[in-house]
């Protein structure tokens, strides 16, 4: 039961990380547009900033998908995939803490919370015993 609850919470954490990509790429773009409008930057630099902006949004989507995939594997009793969700969690936690310290903006606490959830739930699932039938389910092909 613990494995199922923790896996579900981890999948929801991954969903929030993935949905953050859309908030970042589309809603956050307005703030970026306003900030860049007053700066005297050349066209190449302007394009490069937007390229990196959307790349980061894509990374958030991929990170979310990795966490969801890890949760799905963990629910089936496979622990190897938890390394990916733990790594994403550690990265989000580190970025959140360092950004909070440097910028002192409460927004970065979202990264701290999501990173902590992904890291703690991955660790918990790594130590939680697999169910009685987890090994046999893991070997079955998807229907």
PDB file of C-alpha atoms in Angstrom:
ATOM      1  CA  UNK A   1       0.000   0.000   0.000  1.00  0.00           C
ATOM      2  CA  UNK A   2       2.878   2.368   0.848  1.00  0.00           C
ATOM      3  CA  UNK A   3       4.397   1.713  -2.569  1.00  0.00           C
ATOM      4  CA  UNK A   4       1.139   2.559  -4.334  1.00  0.00           C
ATOM      5  CA  UNK A   5       0.597   5.805  -2.401  1.00  0.00           C
ATOM      6  CA  UNK A   6       4.213   6.942  -2.784  1.00  0.00           C
ATOM      7  CA  UNK A   7       4.227   6.043  -6.499  1.00  0.00           C
ATOM      8  CA  UNK A   8       1.026   7.996  -7.056  1.00  0.00           C
ATOM      9  CA  UNK A   9       2.411  11.024  -5.215  1.00  0.00           C
ATOM     10  CA  UNK A  10       5.627  10.780  -7.236  1.00  0.00           C
ATOM     11  CA  UNK A  11       3.641  10.649 -10.484  1.00  0.00           C
ATOM     12  CA  UNK A  12       1.649  13.726  -9.412  1.00  0.00           C
ATOM     13  CA  UNK A  13       4.920  15.497  -8.611  1.00  0.00           C
ATOM     14  CA  UNK A  14       6.158  14.639 -12.107  1.00  0.00           C
ATOM     15  CA  UNK A  15       2.917  15.956 -13.568  1.00  0.00           C
ATOM     16  CA  UNK A  16       3.401  19.276 -11.756  1.00  0.00           C
ATOM     17  CA  UNK A  17       7.000  19.487 -12.970  1.00  0.00           C
ATOM     18  CA  UNK A  18       5.866  18.779 -16.529  1.00  0.00           C
ATOM     19  CA  UNK A  19       3.005  21.279 -16.371  1.00  0.00           C
ATOM     20  CA  UNK A  20       5.508  23.853 -15.141  1.00  0.00           C
ATOM     21  CA  UNK A  21       6.987  23.752 -18.642  1.00  0.00           C
ATOM     22  CA  UNK A  22       3.857  25.361 -20.038  1.00  0.00           C
ATOM     23  CA  UNK A  23       3.747  28.025 -17.350  1.00  0.00           C
ATOM     24  CA  UNK A  24       7.406  28.758 -17.953  1.00  0.00           C
ATOM     25  CA  UNK A  25       7.301  28.771 -21.742  1.00  0.00           C
ATOM     26  CA  UNK A  26       4.041  30.617 -22.333  1.00  0.00           C
ATOM     27  CA  UNK A  27       3.014  32.558 -19.233  1.00  0.00           C
ATOM     28  CA  UNK A  28       6.561  33.421 -18.197  1.00  0.00           C
ATOM     29  CA  UNK A  29       7.303  34.671 -21.680  1.00  0.00           C
ATOM     30  CA  UNK A  30       5.303  37.852 -21.004  1.00  0.00           C
ATOM     31  CA  UNK A  31       7.683  38.848 -18.228  1.00  0.00           C
ATOM     32  CA  UNK A  32      10.634  38.048 -20.478  1.00  0.00           C
ATOM     33  CA  UNK A  33       9.195  40.167 -23.296  1.00  0.00           C
ATOM     34  CA  UNK A  34       8.695  43.107 -20.946  1.00  0.00           C
ATOM     35  CA  UNK A  35      12.180  42.765 -19.493  1.00  0.00           C
ATOM     36  CA  UNK A  36      13.929  42.565 -22.857  1.00  0.00           C
ATOM     37  CA  UNK A  37      11.928  45.373 -24.494  1.00  0.00           C
ATOM     38  CA  UNK A  38      13.902  48.089 -22.737  1.00  0.00           C
ATOM     39  CA  UNK A  39      17.327  46.546 -23.319  1.00  0.00           C
ATOM     40  CA  UNK A  40      19.542  47.496 -26.263  1.00  0.00           C
ATOM     41  CA  UNK A  41      20.429  43.973 -27.449  1.00  0.00           C
ATOM     42  CA  UNK A  42      21.146  42.811 -30.967  1.00  0.00           C
ATOM     43  CA  UNK A  43      18.841  40.469 -32.900  1.00  0.00           C
ATOM     44  CA  UNK A  44      21.123  37.431 -32.494  1.00  0.00           C
ATOM     45  CA  UNK A  45      21.270  37.767 -28.709  1.00  0.00           C
ATOM     46  CA  UNK A  46      17.509  38.303 -28.560  1.00  0.00           C
ATOM     47  CA  UNK A  47      16.899  35.082 -30.530  1.00  0.00           C
ATOM     48  CA  UNK A  48      19.415  33.201 -28.407  1.00  0.00           C
ATOM     49  CA  UNK A  49      17.684  34.239 -25.183  1.00  0.00           C
ATOM     50  CA  UNK A  50      14.349  32.936 -26.484  1.00  0.00           C
ATOM     51  CA  UNK A  51      15.972  29.734 -27.737  1.00  0.00           C
ATOM     52  CA  UNK A  52      17.402  29.036 -24.283  1.00  0.00           C
ATOM     53  CA  UNK A  53      14.070  30.048 -22.697  1.00  0.00           C
ATOM     54  CA  UNK A  54      12.130  27.457 -24.698  1.00  0.00           C
ATOM     55  CA  UNK A  55      14.886  24.867 -24.252  1.00  0.00           C
ATOM     56  CA  UNK A  56      14.457  25.206 -20.471  1.00  0.00           C
ATOM     57  CA  UNK A  57      10.704  24.736 -20.869  1.00  0.00           C
ATOM     58  CA  UNK A  58      11.350  21.586 -22.894  1.00  0.00           C
ATOM     59  CA  UNK A  59      13.725  20.317 -20.211  1.00  0.00           C
ATOM     60  CA  UNK A  60      11.026  20.813 -17.588  1.00  0.00           C
ATOM     61  CA  UNK A  61       8.633  18.753 -19.713  1.00  0.00           C
ATOM     62  CA  UNK A  62      11.223  15.972 -20.107  1.00  0.00           C
ATOM     63  CA  UNK A  63      12.040  16.057 -16.372  1.00  0.00           C
ATOM     64  CA  UNK A  64       8.343  15.692 -15.578  1.00  0.00           C
ATOM     65  CA  UNK A  65       8.031  12.762 -17.987  1.00  0.00           C
ATOM     66  CA  UNK A  66      11.066  11.067 -16.399  1.00  0.00           C
ATOM     67  CA  UNK A  67       9.574  11.406 -12.930  1.00  0.00           C
ATOM     68  CA  UNK A  68       6.224   9.999 -14.109  1.00  0.00           C
ATOM     69  CA  UNK A  69       8.028   7.113 -15.858  1.00  0.00           C
ATOM     70  CA  UNK A  70      10.011   6.403 -12.676  1.00  0.00           C
ATOM     71  CA  UNK A  71       6.806   6.391 -10.633  1.00  0.00           C
ATOM     72  CA  UNK A  72       5.151   3.984 -13.063  1.00  0.00           C
ATOM     73  CA  UNK A  73       8.144   1.641 -12.921  1.00  0.00           C
ATOM     74  CA  UNK A  74       8.269   1.861  -9.118  1.00  0.00           C
ATOM     75  CA  UNK A  75       4.576   1.022  -8.885  1.00  0.00           C
ATOM     76  CA  UNK A  76       5.394  -2.183 -10.756  1.00  0.00           C
ATOM     77  CA  UNK A  77       8.163  -2.996  -8.267  1.00  0.00           C
ATOM     78  CA  UNK A  78      11.139  -1.885 -10.372  1.00  0.00           C
ATOM     79  CA  UNK A  79      13.555   0.272  -8.400  1.00  0.00           C
ATOM     80  CA  UNK A  80      16.188   1.005 -11.061  1.00  0.00           C
ATOM     81  CA  UNK A  81      14.234   3.849 -12.648  1.00  0.00           C
ATOM     82  CA  UNK A  82      14.131   5.767  -9.363  1.00  0.00           C
ATOM     83  CA  UNK A  83      17.623   7.089 -10.038  1.00  0.00           C
ATOM     84  CA  UNK A  84      16.163   9.385 -12.720  1.00  0.00           C
ATOM     85  CA  UNK A  85      13.447  10.831 -10.479  1.00  0.00           C
ATOM     86  CA  UNK A  86      15.920  11.195  -7.613  1.00  0.00           C
ATOM     87  CA  UNK A  87      18.326  13.068  -9.864  1.00  0.00           C
ATOM     88  CA  UNK A  88      15.568  15.396 -11.099  1.00  0.00           C
ATOM     89  CA  UNK A  89      14.529  15.952  -7.480  1.00  0.00           C
ATOM     90  CA  UNK A  90      18.076  16.745  -6.375  1.00  0.00           C
ATOM     91  CA  UNK A  91      18.506  19.180  -9.284  1.00  0.00           C
ATOM     92  CA  UNK A  92      15.202  20.960  -8.580  1.00  0.00           C
ATOM     93  CA  UNK A  93      16.005  21.172  -4.866  1.00  0.00           C
ATOM     94  CA  UNK A  94      19.492  22.558  -5.513  1.00  0.00           C
ATOM     95  CA  UNK A  95      18.259  25.137  -8.045  1.00  0.00           C
ATOM     96  CA  UNK A  96      15.436  26.158  -5.717  1.00  0.00           C
ATOM     97  CA  UNK A  97      17.629  26.611  -2.645  1.00  0.00           C
ATOM     98  CA  UNK A  98      20.393  28.473  -4.491  1.00  0.00           C
ATOM     99  CA  UNK A  99      17.865  30.708  -6.266  1.00  0.00           C
ATOM    100  CA  UNK A 100      16.054  31.478  -3.004  1.00  0.00           C
ATOM    101  CA  UNK A 101      19.346  32.451  -1.392  1.00  0.00           C
ATOM    102  CA  UNK A 102      20.492  34.557  -4.331  1.00  0.00           C
ATOM    103  CA  UNK A 103      17.254  36.197  -5.494  1.00  0.00           C
ATOM    104  CA  UNK A 104      15.127  36.088  -2.314  1.00  0.00           C
ATOM    105  CA  UNK A 105      11.948  35.560  -4.338  1.00  0.00           C
ATOM    106  CA  UNK A 106       9.318  33.199  -2.855  1.00  0.00           C
ATOM    107  CA  UNK A 107       8.616  31.780  -6.333  1.00  0.00           C
ATOM    108  CA  UNK A 108      11.708  29.573  -6.054  1.00  0.00           C
ATOM    109  CA  UNK A 109      10.167  27.714  -3.124  1.00  0.00           C
ATOM    110  CA  UNK A 110       8.084  25.870  -5.758  1.00  0.00           C
ATOM    111  CA  UNK A 111      11.325  24.240  -6.959  1.00  0.00           C
ATOM    112  CA  UNK A 112      12.303  23.426  -3.367  1.00  0.00           C
ATOM    113  CA  UNK A 113       8.945  21.740  -2.704  1.00  0.00           C
ATOM    114  CA  UNK A 114       8.841  19.788  -5.995  1.00  0.00           C
ATOM    115  CA  UNK A 115      12.498  18.781  -5.690  1.00  0.00           C
ATOM    116  CA  UNK A 116      12.067  17.659  -2.097  1.00  0.00           C
ATOM    117  CA  UNK A 117       8.964  15.641  -2.987  1.00  0.00           C
ATOM    118  CA  UNK A 118      10.678  13.918  -5.924  1.00  0.00           C
ATOM    119  CA  UNK A 119      13.822  13.201  -3.910  1.00  0.00           C
ATOM    120  CA  UNK A 120      12.089  11.975  -0.738  1.00  0.00           C
ATOM    121  CA  UNK A 121       9.489   9.880  -2.573  1.00  0.00           C
ATOM    122  CA  UNK A 122      12.183   8.321  -4.797  1.00  0.00           C
ATOM    123  CA  UNK A 123      14.223   7.447  -1.717  1.00  0.00           C
ATOM    124  CA  UNK A 124      11.178   6.074   0.064  1.00  0.00           C
ATOM    125  CA  UNK A 125      10.254   3.917  -2.921  1.00  0.00           C
ATOM    126  CA  UNK A 126      13.845   2.723  -3.202  1.00  0.00           C
ATOM    127  CA  UNK A 127      13.674   1.312   0.315  1.00  0.00           C
ATOM    128  CA  UNK A 128      10.036   0.190   0.320  1.00  0.00           C
ATOM    129  CA  UNK A 129       9.632  -3.553  -0.096  1.00  0.00           C
ATOM    130  CA  UNK A 130       8.199  -4.656  -3.412  1.00  0.00           C
ATOM    131  CA  UNK A 131       4.812  -6.344  -3.295  1.00  0.00           C
ATOM    132  CA  UNK A 132       4.481 -10.116  -3.424  1.00  0.00           C
ATOM    133  CA  UNK A 133       3.671 -10.110  -7.119  1.00  0.00           C
ATOM    134  CA  UNK A 134       5.815  -7.144  -8.199  1.00  0.00           C
ATOM    135  CA  UNK A 135       8.537  -9.267  -9.767  1.00  0.00           C
ATOM    136  CA  UNK A 136       6.096 -11.353 -11.768  1.00  0.00           C
ATOM    137  CA  UNK A 137       4.203  -8.222 -12.942  1.00  0.00           C
ATOM    138  CA  UNK A 138       7.463  -6.589 -14.006  1.00  0.00           C
ATOM    139  CA  UNK A 139       8.222  -9.500 -16.323  1.00  0.00           C
ATOM    140  CA  UNK A 140       4.834  -9.487 -18.042  1.00  0.00           C
ATOM    141  CA  UNK A 141       4.485  -7.687 -21.371  1.00  0.00           C
ATOM    142  CA  UNK A 142       2.107  -4.759 -21.631  1.00  0.00           C
ATOM    143  CA  UNK A 143      -1.302  -5.721 -22.984  1.00  0.00           C
TER     144      UNK A 143
END
